[in-house]
Amino acid sequence: MKLAVNFAGVELKNPIATASGTCGFGMEYLPYYKASELGAVTLKALSIRPKAGNAVVRIAETPSGMLNSIGLQNPGVDSFLENKLEFVKNLGTKIIANIAGESMEDYEAVAEKLNVDGIDMIELNISCPNVSDGGLAFGTNPKIVEEITSRIKKKTEKPLIVKLSPNVTDITEIARAAESGGADALSLINTLMGMRIDAHTRRPVLSRGSGGLSGPAVKPVALHMISAVHRAVDLPLLGMGGIMTGRDAAEFLIAGATAVAIGTAAFADPKAPVRILGELREFMAAEGVEDVNDLIGTLKFN
Amino acid sequence: MLEDTRVVSLDRLNDTTYSLTLRAPKIAAAARAGQLAHVTCPGFLLRRPFGICDADAAEGTIRVCFEVRGDGTEALAKVNAGDVLSVNGAVGHGFEDIKGRRVLFVGGGIGIFPLLYAARFAGVATAALCFRDKSRVVLAPDFAKVCKEIFLATDDGSLGFHGYAADLVNELIATHEYDCVCVCGPKIMMKTVSEVALGAGLDCYVSLEERMGCGVGACLACVCQTMLGQKRVCIDGPVFDAKEVRWDA
């Protein structure tokens, strides 16, 4: 059975990755599975300066999903390079570094600092709903998306993935802007903005009010958007949004994703990424699919 | 570690509080004082963290007690003997410096639960169990079995000492010899009790609570503020040295 995929020129041993912000810098899940079993690990977003993140409450369960409002807490790119890069290098898998910023200059500086051995790809986070400066503000305007993509493309020596927000009127328009800007790949979807309210206190449950919705609840939205973006642009896609099982992963591949990322599922089941990989193998065996590439983008509309 | 546990029994302690005993031989053998069990609630995505209330390595069981606070714990209050629940445990840093010491355990409300198991690790254990009123008092006989002395307190004076935990602790420290104080309960109670304990020159450890996501230290949902920076309650804690906690933050 062939599981390897080529994602924007990077050879992944299989199409299963972890999603940014759900597995730190790869350290915390060591007791549960070997990162080397996965195609790639996406690191927690890195910003130019350390970020403390938002006040608690930062998380709340919702029907078939959850809201998060972490706020990009991270030690900053310099601390990462000094203290975590060596560890990350030895994980035995491809490493995608996710970068965040409050200004274009911030993003450029982080991207430049990550032109180091051990980082295989850059994921440009212009879709975080949980910060007031940067993040989503960059990811919802096609002109800005094109500009930031082309500026980062000039600074980075790595293949560039642009992470798209579902919180837009037409995600294909944003996808085309990233393509025009020179993106090598796209990842989607980031979380959908949502809110939980405590009717007794008449307050939002999250301290910041709203947060990002993830988990099985968003899976149909993700599949719809991946399918639409796959038809709109000529770029490989990293698909994510509520993947809980190997069959879910297969659906994302069929919709047009070259690889998929697992996030929320790992909160419920720490071993989810490797379990999902095993289930994908089982699905392929049952369907008589010898090469995972034979699933990608094979959605039939008639 | 992850273990598929089986429900041995679910007992109601009062109108909103339950005691759940699970067959979990691996976690029972590994559990240390003050560590957490992350329990899957049937039909819910995220696990709920509970301080391990007791563990019996010989029997291969662990016990968690919980109050019904929301939909997840409501579902957990409906499990039946024989049901399988995935548990991740025992997780985190608990009460690590109590072996052989004279420890005053101070619990407030549902905060008393992890102190029962912790009391087994102390040299000499004393428990101060504080509740809103008489109707909320639970597990006092269990504590009596593992502690040399137990003191009950209620905010309204309907049973035992009339007043807040910090007032009781102040009295106990003045009249008894302890090496350290371990506290679990509402934040304001932990703050005031730790001020009393630290003021008397005693070591003091507090078990913090925060809404958790992954329970393994990755998602950064359950952070707390300390003198040493932001820490994760799930794996850096839940127990912290009271000297390091920034209560104002």
Coordinates of C-alpha atoms in Angstrom, one line a residue:
Chain A
M1 CA 0.0 0.0 0.0
K2 CA 1.4 3.4 -1.0
L3 CA 0.7 6.2 1.5
A4 CA 3.4 8.7 0.6
V5 CA 2.2 12.0 -1.0
N6 CA 4.1 14.9 -2.5
F7 CA 2.8 18.1 -0.9
A8 CA 4.1 21.2 -2.7
G9 CA 7.4 19.5 -3.4
V10 CA 7.8 18.0 0.1
E11 CA 7.7 14.2 0.3
L12 CA 5.3 13.2 3.2
K13 CA 5.5 9.5 4.2
N14 CA 1.7 9.6 4.6
P15 CA -1.0 12.3 4.3
I16 CA -1.6 12.6 8.1
A17 CA -0.3 15.7 9.8
T18 CA -1.1 17.5 13.1
A19 CA -2.8 20.9 13.0
S20 CA -1.1 24.0 14.3
G21 CA -1.8 24.9 18.0
T22 CA -3.0 21.4 18.9
C23 CA 0.3 19.7 19.5
G24 CA 2.6 22.4 20.8
F25 CA 6.1 21.8 19.5
G26 CA 5.6 18.0 19.4
M27 CA 6.8 17.3 22.9
E28 CA 3.6 16.8 24.8
Y29 CA 2.3 13.8 22.7
L30 CA 5.6 11.8 23.0
P31 CA 4.0 9.5 25.6
Y32 CA 1.1 8.7 23.2
Y33 CA 2.7 8.2 19.7
K34 CA 5.8 8.7 17.7
A35 CA 5.7 11.8 15.6
S36 CA 7.8 9.9 13.1
E37 CA 4.7 7.8 12.2
L38 CA 3.1 10.9 10.8
G39 CA 3.5 12.7 7.5
A40 CA 4.1 16.0 9.2
V41 CA 3.8 17.9 12.4
T42 CA 2.6 21.5 12.3
L43 CA 4.0 23.6 15.1
K44 CA 2.2 26.1 17.4
A45 CA 2.1 29.6 15.8
L46 CA 5.3 31.6 16.3
S47 CA 5.4 35.3 16.5
I48 CA 8.3 37.7 16.5
R49 CA 7.8 38.5 20.2
P50 CA 6.6 36.1 23.0
K51 CA 2.8 36.2 23.4
A52 CA 1.0 35.6 26.6
G53 CA -2.3 34.8 24.9
N54 CA -5.8 35.6 26.2
A55 CA -7.2 35.4 29.7
V56 CA -8.9 32.2 30.8
V57 CA -11.6 30.9 30.1
R58 CA -10.0 29.8 26.8
I59 CA -12.0 26.7 25.9
A60 CA -15.6 25.5 25.9
E61 CA -17.3 22.4 24.6
T62 CA -20.1 22.9 22.1
P63 CA -22.4 20.4 20.4
S64 CA -20.0 18.1 18.5
G65 CA -17.2 20.5 18.8
M66 CA -15.4 23.1 20.9
L67 CA -14.5 26.8 21.0
N68 CA -11.0 27.9 21.7
S69 CA -9.7 31.3 22.4
I70 CA -6.0 30.7 23.2
G71 CA -4.8 33.9 21.5
L72 CA -1.5 32.6 19.9
Q73 CA 0.3 32.1 23.2
N74 CA 3.9 31.2 22.2
P75 CA 7.5 31.8 23.4
G76 CA 8.4 33.9 20.4
V77 CA 10.5 32.7 17.4
D78 CA 13.9 33.4 19.0
S79 CA 13.1 31.3 22.0
F80 CA 11.8 28.6 19.7
L81 CA 15.1 28.6 17.7
E82 CA 17.2 28.5 20.8
N83 CA 15.2 26.0 22.9
K84 CA 13.0 23.9 20.7
L85 CA 14.4 23.6 17.2
E86 CA 16.9 20.9 18.0
F87 CA 14.1 18.8 19.5
V88 CA 11.8 19.4 16.6
K89 CA 14.6 18.4 14.1
N90 CA 14.8 15.0 15.7
L91 CA 11.1 14.2 15.6
G92 CA 11.7 12.2 12.4
T93 CA 8.9 13.8 10.4
K94 CA 8.4 16.9 8.2
I95 CA 8.0 20.1 10.2
I96 CA 5.6 22.8 9.2
A97 CA 6.2 26.0 11.1
N98 CA 3.1 28.2 11.5
I99 CA 3.8 31.9 11.6
A100 CA 1.7 34.8 13.0
G101 CA 2.1 38.5 13.3
E102 CA 0.5 41.8 14.0
S103 CA 2.0 43.5 11.0
M104 CA 3.4 42.4 7.6
E105 CA 6.9 43.3 8.9
D106 CA 6.3 40.9 11.9
Y107 CA 5.4 38.1 9.6
E108 CA 8.4 38.8 7.3
A109 CA 10.8 38.8 10.3
V110 CA 9.5 35.5 11.6
A111 CA 9.6 33.9 8.2
E112 CA 13.2 35.0 7.7
K113 CA 14.3 33.7 11.0
L114 CA 12.8 30.3 10.1
N115 CA 15.1 29.8 7.1
V116 CA 16.9 27.1 9.1
D117 CA 17.5 23.4 8.8
G118 CA 14.8 21.4 10.4
I119 CA 11.9 23.5 9.2
D120 CA 10.4 22.0 6.0
M121 CA 7.5 24.3 5.3
I122 CA 6.0 27.5 6.4
E123 CA 2.3 27.9 7.1
L124 CA 1.2 31.5 7.0
N125 CA -1.5 32.1 9.7
I126 CA -3.7 34.9 8.5
S127 CA -6.8 33.4 9.8
C128 CA -6.6 33.3 13.6
P129 CA -9.9 34.6 15.0
N130 CA -8.6 35.0 18.5
V131 CA -6.3 38.1 18.3
S132 CA -7.3 41.7 17.7
D133 CA -4.2 42.7 15.6
G134 CA -3.2 40.7 12.6
G135 CA -4.5 37.2 12.2
L136 CA -8.0 37.2 10.6
A137 CA -7.7 40.9 9.7
F138 CA -5.2 39.9 7.1
G139 CA -7.0 36.8 5.9
T140 CA -10.3 38.2 4.9
N141 CA -9.2 40.8 2.3
P142 CA -8.0 39.4 -1.1
K143 CA -5.7 42.4 -1.8
I144 CA -4.0 42.0 1.6
V145 CA -3.8 38.2 1.2
E146 CA -2.1 38.6 -2.1
E147 CA 0.3 41.2 -0.8
I148 CA 1.3 39.4 2.4
T149 CA 1.7 36.1 0.5
S150 CA 4.1 37.7 -2.1
R151 CA 6.0 39.5 0.6
I152 CA 6.5 36.3 2.7
K153 CA 7.3 34.4 -0.4
K154 CA 10.3 36.7 -1.0
K155 CA 11.6 36.2 2.6
T156 CA 11.2 32.4 3.0
E157 CA 13.3 29.7 1.4
K158 CA 10.7 27.1 2.3
P159 CA 7.5 26.1 0.5
L160 CA 4.8 28.5 1.7
I161 CA 1.3 27.3 2.8
V162 CA -1.3 30.0 3.3
K163 CA -3.9 29.0 5.9
L164 CA -7.4 30.2 5.0
S165 CA -10.2 31.3 7.2
P166 CA -13.7 30.1 6.6
N167 CA -15.0 33.4 8.1
V168 CA -15.3 35.0 4.6
T169 CA -18.1 35.5 2.0
D170 CA -16.2 33.6 -0.7
I171 CA -13.2 31.5 0.3
T172 CA -12.3 30.8 -3.4
E173 CA -11.6 34.5 -3.9
I174 CA -9.1 34.4 -1.0
A175 CA -7.6 31.2 -2.3
R176 CA -7.1 32.8 -5.7
A177 CA -5.5 35.8 -4.1
A178 CA -3.0 33.6 -2.2
E179 CA -2.3 31.8 -5.5
S180 CA -1.6 35.1 -7.3
G181 CA 0.7 36.0 -4.4
G182 CA 2.8 33.0 -5.1
A183 CA 1.6 30.5 -2.4
D184 CA 2.9 27.0 -2.9
A185 CA 0.0 25.4 -1.1
L186 CA -3.1 26.3 0.9
S187 CA -4.4 24.9 4.2
L188 CA -8.0 25.0 5.2
I189 CA -10.1 25.5 7.2
N190 CA -9.1 27.5 10.3
T191 CA -11.8 27.7 12.9
L192 CA -15.2 29.3 12.4
M193 CA -16.1 32.1 14.8
G194 CA -18.5 31.1 17.4
M195 CA -19.8 32.0 20.9
R196 CA -21.2 30.2 23.9
I197 CA -23.4 32.0 26.4
D198 CA -24.2 31.2 30.0
A199 CA -27.9 32.1 30.2
H200 CA -27.7 32.2 34.0
T201 CA -25.0 34.8 34.2
R202 CA -25.9 36.3 30.8
R203 CA -22.2 36.3 29.9
P204 CA -20.2 34.6 27.2
V205 CA -18.4 31.5 28.5
L206 CA -15.1 32.5 26.9
S207 CA -13.4 35.4 28.5
R208 CA -12.9 37.1 25.1
G209 CA -16.5 36.6 24.2
S210 CA -16.1 34.7 20.9
G211 CA -13.7 32.1 19.8
G212 CA -12.9 29.6 17.1
L213 CA -15.2 26.6 16.5
S214 CA -13.6 23.3 15.6
G215 CA -14.4 19.6 15.8
P216 CA -16.9 17.4 14.0
A217 CA -19.4 20.2 13.9
V218 CA -17.3 22.0 11.3
K219 CA -16.5 19.0 9.1
P220 CA -19.3 19.6 6.5
V221 CA -18.2 23.3 6.2
A222 CA -14.6 22.2 5.7
L223 CA -15.4 19.6 3.1
H224 CA -17.5 22.1 1.2
M225 CA -14.8 24.7 1.2
I226 CA -12.0 22.2 0.3
S227 CA -14.0 20.9 -2.6
A228 CA -14.7 24.5 -3.8
V229 CA -11.1 25.7 -3.4
H230 CA -9.8 22.5 -5.1
R231 CA -11.8 23.4 -8.2
A232 CA -10.9 27.1 -8.0
V233 CA -7.1 27.0 -7.8
D234 CA -4.2 24.8 -9.0
L235 CA -2.5 24.4 -5.6
P236 CA -2.1 21.4 -3.3
L237 CA -4.3 21.6 -0.2
L238 CA -3.8 20.6 3.4
G239 CA -7.3 19.8 4.6
M240 CA -8.5 20.1 8.2
G241 CA -11.7 20.6 10.1
G242 CA -13.2 18.0 12.4
I243 CA -11.5 14.9 11.1
M244 CA -12.1 12.2 13.8
T245 CA -11.7 9.0 11.8
G246 CA -9.8 7.4 8.9
R247 CA -13.0 7.6 6.9
D248 CA -13.2 11.3 7.6
A249 CA -9.6 11.7 6.3
A250 CA -10.5 9.8 3.1
E251 CA -13.4 12.2 2.6
F252 CA -11.0 15.2 2.8
L253 CA -8.6 13.6 0.3
I254 CA -11.5 12.8 -2.1
A255 CA -12.7 16.4 -1.8
G256 CA -9.3 17.5 -3.0
A257 CA -6.8 17.7 -0.1
T258 CA -3.4 16.2 -0.7
A259 CA -2.8 15.8 3.0
V260 CA -4.9 16.3 6.1
A261 CA -4.3 17.7 9.6
I262 CA -5.7 16.4 12.9
G263 CA -6.4 18.8 15.7
T264 CA -9.4 18.7 18.0
A265 CA -9.6 14.9 17.6
A266 CA -6.3 14.6 19.6
F267 CA -7.9 16.5 22.5
A268 CA -10.5 13.7 22.8
D269 CA -8.1 10.9 22.0
P270 CA -4.4 11.7 22.4
K271 CA -3.5 8.9 20.0
A272 CA -6.0 10.2 17.3
P273 CA -3.4 11.0 14.5
V274 CA -1.9 7.5 14.5
R275 CA -5.3 5.8 15.0
I276 CA -6.7 7.8 12.0
L277 CA -3.7 6.8 9.9
G278 CA -4.4 3.1 10.8
E279 CA -8.1 3.6 9.9
L280 CA -7.2 5.2 6.6
R281 CA -5.1 2.1 5.7
E282 CA -8.1 -0.1 6.6
F283 CA -10.4 2.0 4.5
M284 CA -8.1 1.8 1.6
A285 CA -7.7 -1.9 2.0
A286 CA -11.5 -2.4 2.1
E287 CA -12.0 -0.2 -0.9
G288 CA -9.1 -1.8 -2.8
V289 CA -7.2 1.4 -3.1
E290 CA -3.5 0.6 -3.5
D291 CA -2.1 4.2 -3.6
V292 CA -3.5 7.0 -1.5
N293 CA -2.9 9.4 -4.4
D294 CA -5.7 7.6 -6.2
L295 CA -8.2 9.1 -3.6
I296 CA -7.1 12.7 -3.9
G297 CA -9.5 15.0 -5.7
T298 CA -11.6 12.1 -7.0
L299 CA -15.0 13.5 -5.9
K300 CA -17.7 12.7 -8.5
F301 CA -20.5 15.1 -9.1
N302 CA -22.5 13.0 -11.5
Chain B
M1 CA -1.6 6.8 30.2
L2 CA -4.8 5.9 28.4
E3 CA -6.9 3.1 29.9
D4 CA -10.3 1.8 28.9
T5 CA -11.8 1.6 32.4
R6 CA -15.0 -0.2 33.4
V7 CA -17.6 1.4 35.8
V8 CA -17.7 -0.6 39.0
S9 CA -20.2 1.7 40.8
L10 CA -21.7 5.1 40.8
D11 CA -23.0 6.4 44.1
R12 CA -24.8 9.6 44.9
L13 CA -23.2 11.5 47.7
N14 CA -25.8 14.3 47.8
D15 CA -28.3 15.9 45.4
T16 CA -25.6 17.1 42.9
T17 CA -22.5 15.1 43.9
Y18 CA -21.4 11.6 42.8
S19 CA -18.7 9.1 43.6
L20 CA -17.6 7.0 40.6
T21 CA -15.4 3.9 41.1
L22 CA -13.7 2.6 38.0
R23 CA -11.7 -0.6 37.3
A24 CA -8.4 0.9 36.1
P25 CA -5.6 -1.3 37.2
K26 CA -2.8 0.6 35.4
I27 CA -3.8 4.0 36.5
A28 CA -4.5 2.7 40.1
A29 CA -0.9 1.4 40.2
A30 CA 0.6 4.6 38.9
A31 CA -1.5 7.3 40.7
R32 CA 0.2 9.6 43.1
A33 CA -1.2 12.1 45.5
G34 CA -3.1 15.0 43.8
Q35 CA -2.8 13.8 40.2
L36 CA -5.7 14.1 37.7
A37 CA -7.8 11.6 35.8
H38 CA -9.2 12.9 32.5
V39 CA -12.4 11.1 32.1
T40 CA -14.4 10.8 28.8
C41 CA -18.1 11.7 29.4
P42 CA -20.4 9.6 27.2
G43 CA -21.4 11.6 24.1
F44 CA -19.0 14.4 24.7
L45 CA -15.8 15.4 22.9
L46 CA -13.5 16.8 25.6
R47 CA -12.5 14.8 28.7
R48 CA -13.3 16.2 32.1
P49 CA -10.5 16.5 34.6
F50 CA -11.0 15.2 38.1
G51 CA -8.5 15.0 41.0
I52 CA -8.1 11.3 41.8
C53 CA -10.2 10.9 45.0
D54 CA -8.8 7.5 45.8
A55 CA -6.9 4.6 44.2
D56 CA -6.5 1.0 45.3
A57 CA -3.6 -0.7 43.5
A58 CA -4.5 -4.1 45.0
E59 CA -8.1 -3.9 43.9
G60 CA -7.1 -2.2 40.6
T61 CA -9.7 0.6 41.1
I62 CA -9.7 4.4 41.1
R63 CA -12.4 6.7 42.5
V64 CA -13.3 10.1 41.3
C65 CA -16.0 12.3 42.8
F66 CA -17.7 15.1 41.0
E67 CA -20.5 17.6 41.1
V68 CA -22.9 17.9 38.2
R69 CA -21.9 21.3 36.7
G70 CA -22.9 21.0 33.1
D71 CA -24.0 18.7 30.3
G72 CA -20.8 16.6 30.5
T73 CA -20.9 15.8 34.2
E74 CA -24.7 15.3 33.8
A75 CA -24.0 12.5 31.3
L76 CA -21.3 11.1 33.6
A77 CA -23.9 10.9 36.4
K78 CA -25.9 8.5 34.3
V79 CA -23.3 5.8 33.6
N80 CA -24.1 2.3 34.7
A81 CA -21.9 -0.5 36.2
G82 CA -20.1 -2.2 33.4
D83 CA -19.9 0.8 31.1
V84 CA -16.5 1.5 29.5
L85 CA -15.0 5.0 30.0
S86 CA -11.7 6.0 28.5
V87 CA -9.5 7.6 31.2
N88 CA -6.2 9.4 30.7
G89 CA -4.3 9.3 34.0
A90 CA -2.7 9.7 36.3
V91 CA -1.7 13.1 34.9
G92 CA 0.2 16.1 36.3
H93 CA 2.2 17.1 39.3
G94 CA 0.4 16.5 42.5
F95 CA 1.3 16.9 46.2
E96 CA 4.9 15.8 45.9
D97 CA 6.5 16.8 49.2
I98 CA 4.3 15.3 51.8
K99 CA 5.8 11.9 52.4
G100 CA 6.5 11.4 56.1
R101 CA 5.4 14.9 57.0
R102 CA 2.7 16.2 59.3
V103 CA 0.2 17.6 56.8
L104 CA -2.9 19.7 57.3
F105 CA -5.2 19.1 54.3
V106 CA -7.7 21.9 53.8
G107 CA -10.6 21.2 51.4
G108 CA -13.5 23.4 50.4
G109 CA -16.6 21.9 48.9
I110 CA -15.8 19.6 46.0
G111 CA -12.1 20.5 46.5
I112 CA -11.9 18.0 49.3
F113 CA -11.9 15.0 46.9
P114 CA -8.2 14.8 45.8
L115 CA -7.2 15.3 49.4
L116 CA -8.6 12.0 50.5
Y117 CA -6.1 10.0 48.4
A118 CA -3.3 12.5 49.2
A119 CA -3.9 12.0 52.9
R120 CA -2.7 8.4 52.4
F121 CA 0.8 9.6 51.4
A122 CA 1.3 11.9 54.4
G123 CA 3.2 10.9 57.5
V124 CA 0.5 12.2 59.8
A125 CA -2.6 13.6 58.1
T126 CA -5.1 16.1 59.5
A127 CA -8.1 17.2 57.5
A128 CA -10.0 20.5 57.7
L129 CA -13.1 20.0 55.5
C130 CA -15.1 23.1 54.8
F131 CA -18.6 23.3 53.3
R132 CA -21.2 25.9 52.7
D133 CA -23.7 24.2 55.1
K134 CA -24.4 20.9 56.7
S135 CA -26.3 19.6 53.7
R136 CA -23.1 19.7 51.6
V137 CA -20.9 17.7 53.9
V138 CA -19.6 14.5 52.1
L139 CA -16.9 11.9 52.6
A140 CA -16.3 12.8 56.3
P141 CA -16.2 9.1 57.3
D142 CA -13.7 8.4 54.5
F143 CA -11.4 11.1 55.8
A144 CA -11.8 9.9 59.3
K145 CA -10.3 6.5 58.2
V146 CA -7.1 8.0 56.8
C147 CA -6.5 11.0 59.0
K148 CA -5.4 11.3 62.6
E149 CA -7.9 14.1 63.2
I150 CA -10.6 15.7 61.1
F151 CA -12.2 19.1 61.6
L152 CA -15.5 20.1 59.9
A153 CA -16.4 23.7 59.2
T154 CA -19.5 25.3 57.6
D155 CA -19.9 28.9 56.4
D156 CA -23.2 29.2 58.2
G157 CA -22.3 27.3 61.3
S158 CA -24.8 24.5 60.7
L159 CA -22.1 21.9 61.6
G160 CA -18.7 22.1 63.2
F161 CA -16.6 25.3 63.1
H162 CA -18.6 28.4 62.2
G163 CA -16.6 30.4 59.7
Y164 CA -14.3 30.3 56.7
A165 CA -11.5 27.9 56.1
A166 CA -8.8 30.5 56.7
D167 CA -10.1 31.2 60.2
L168 CA -10.2 27.5 61.0
V169 CA -6.7 27.0 59.7
N170 CA -5.5 30.0 61.7
E171 CA -6.8 28.4 64.8
L172 CA -5.4 24.9 64.0
I173 CA -1.9 26.2 63.2
A174 CA -1.8 28.1 66.5
T175 CA -2.7 25.0 68.5
H176 CA -1.2 22.1 66.5
E177 CA 2.1 21.2 64.9
Y178 CA 2.2 20.8 61.1
D179 CA 5.0 20.8 58.6
C180 CA 2.9 21.8 55.6
V181 CA -0.6 22.7 54.4
C182 CA -2.2 21.3 51.2
V183 CA -5.3 23.1 49.9
C184 CA -7.9 22.5 47.3
G185 CA -11.1 24.4 46.9
P186 CA -12.5 27.7 45.6
K187 CA -9.8 30.2 44.5
I188 CA -10.6 32.7 47.2
M189 CA -10.3 30.0 49.9
M190 CA -6.9 28.8 48.5
K191 CA -5.7 32.3 48.5
T192 CA -6.7 33.1 52.1
V193 CA -5.6 29.8 53.5
S194 CA -2.2 30.0 51.8
E195 CA -1.7 33.5 53.2
V196 CA -2.3 32.1 56.7
A197 CA -0.1 29.1 56.1
L198 CA 2.8 30.9 54.5
G199 CA 2.5 33.7 57.1
A200 CA 3.0 31.0 59.8
G201 CA 6.2 29.9 58.0
L202 CA 4.7 26.6 56.7
D203 CA 5.1 25.2 53.3
C204 CA 1.8 25.4 51.4
Y205 CA 0.7 23.6 48.2
V206 CA -2.5 24.5 46.3
S207 CA -4.4 22.4 43.7
L208 CA -5.6 24.8 41.0
E209 CA -8.6 24.2 38.7
E210 CA -9.1 25.5 35.1
R211 CA -11.1 24.5 32.1
M212 CA -9.0 22.1 30.2
G213 CA -8.7 20.9 26.6
C214 CA -6.2 18.3 25.7
G215 CA -5.1 17.4 29.3
V216 CA -1.6 16.7 28.0
G217 CA -0.1 20.2 28.0
A218 CA -0.4 20.9 24.3
C219 CA -3.4 23.2 23.8
L220 CA -2.6 25.9 26.4
A221 CA -6.3 26.3 27.4
C222 CA -5.7 25.8 31.2
V223 CA -3.0 28.3 31.9
C224 CA -2.5 30.0 35.3
Q225 CA -0.2 32.8 36.3
T226 CA 2.8 32.2 38.5
M227 CA 5.9 34.0 39.6
L228 CA 7.7 31.8 37.1
G229 CA 5.5 32.8 34.3
Q230 CA 2.4 31.2 32.7
K231 CA 2.0 27.5 33.6
R232 CA -0.3 24.8 32.4
V233 CA -2.6 23.5 35.2
C234 CA -3.0 20.1 33.5
I235 CA 0.7 19.0 33.5
D236 CA 2.8 21.7 35.2
G237 CA 0.1 21.4 38.0
P238 CA -2.5 21.0 39.1
V239 CA -0.6 21.4 42.4
F240 CA 1.6 24.4 42.7
D241 CA 3.7 25.8 45.5
A242 CA 1.4 28.6 47.0
K243 CA 4.4 30.9 47.1
E244 CA 4.6 30.9 43.3
V245 CA 0.9 31.5 42.5
R246 CA -0.1 35.0 41.4
W247 CA -3.7 35.2 42.8
D248 CA -4.2 38.7 41.5
A249 CA -3.7 37.7 37.9

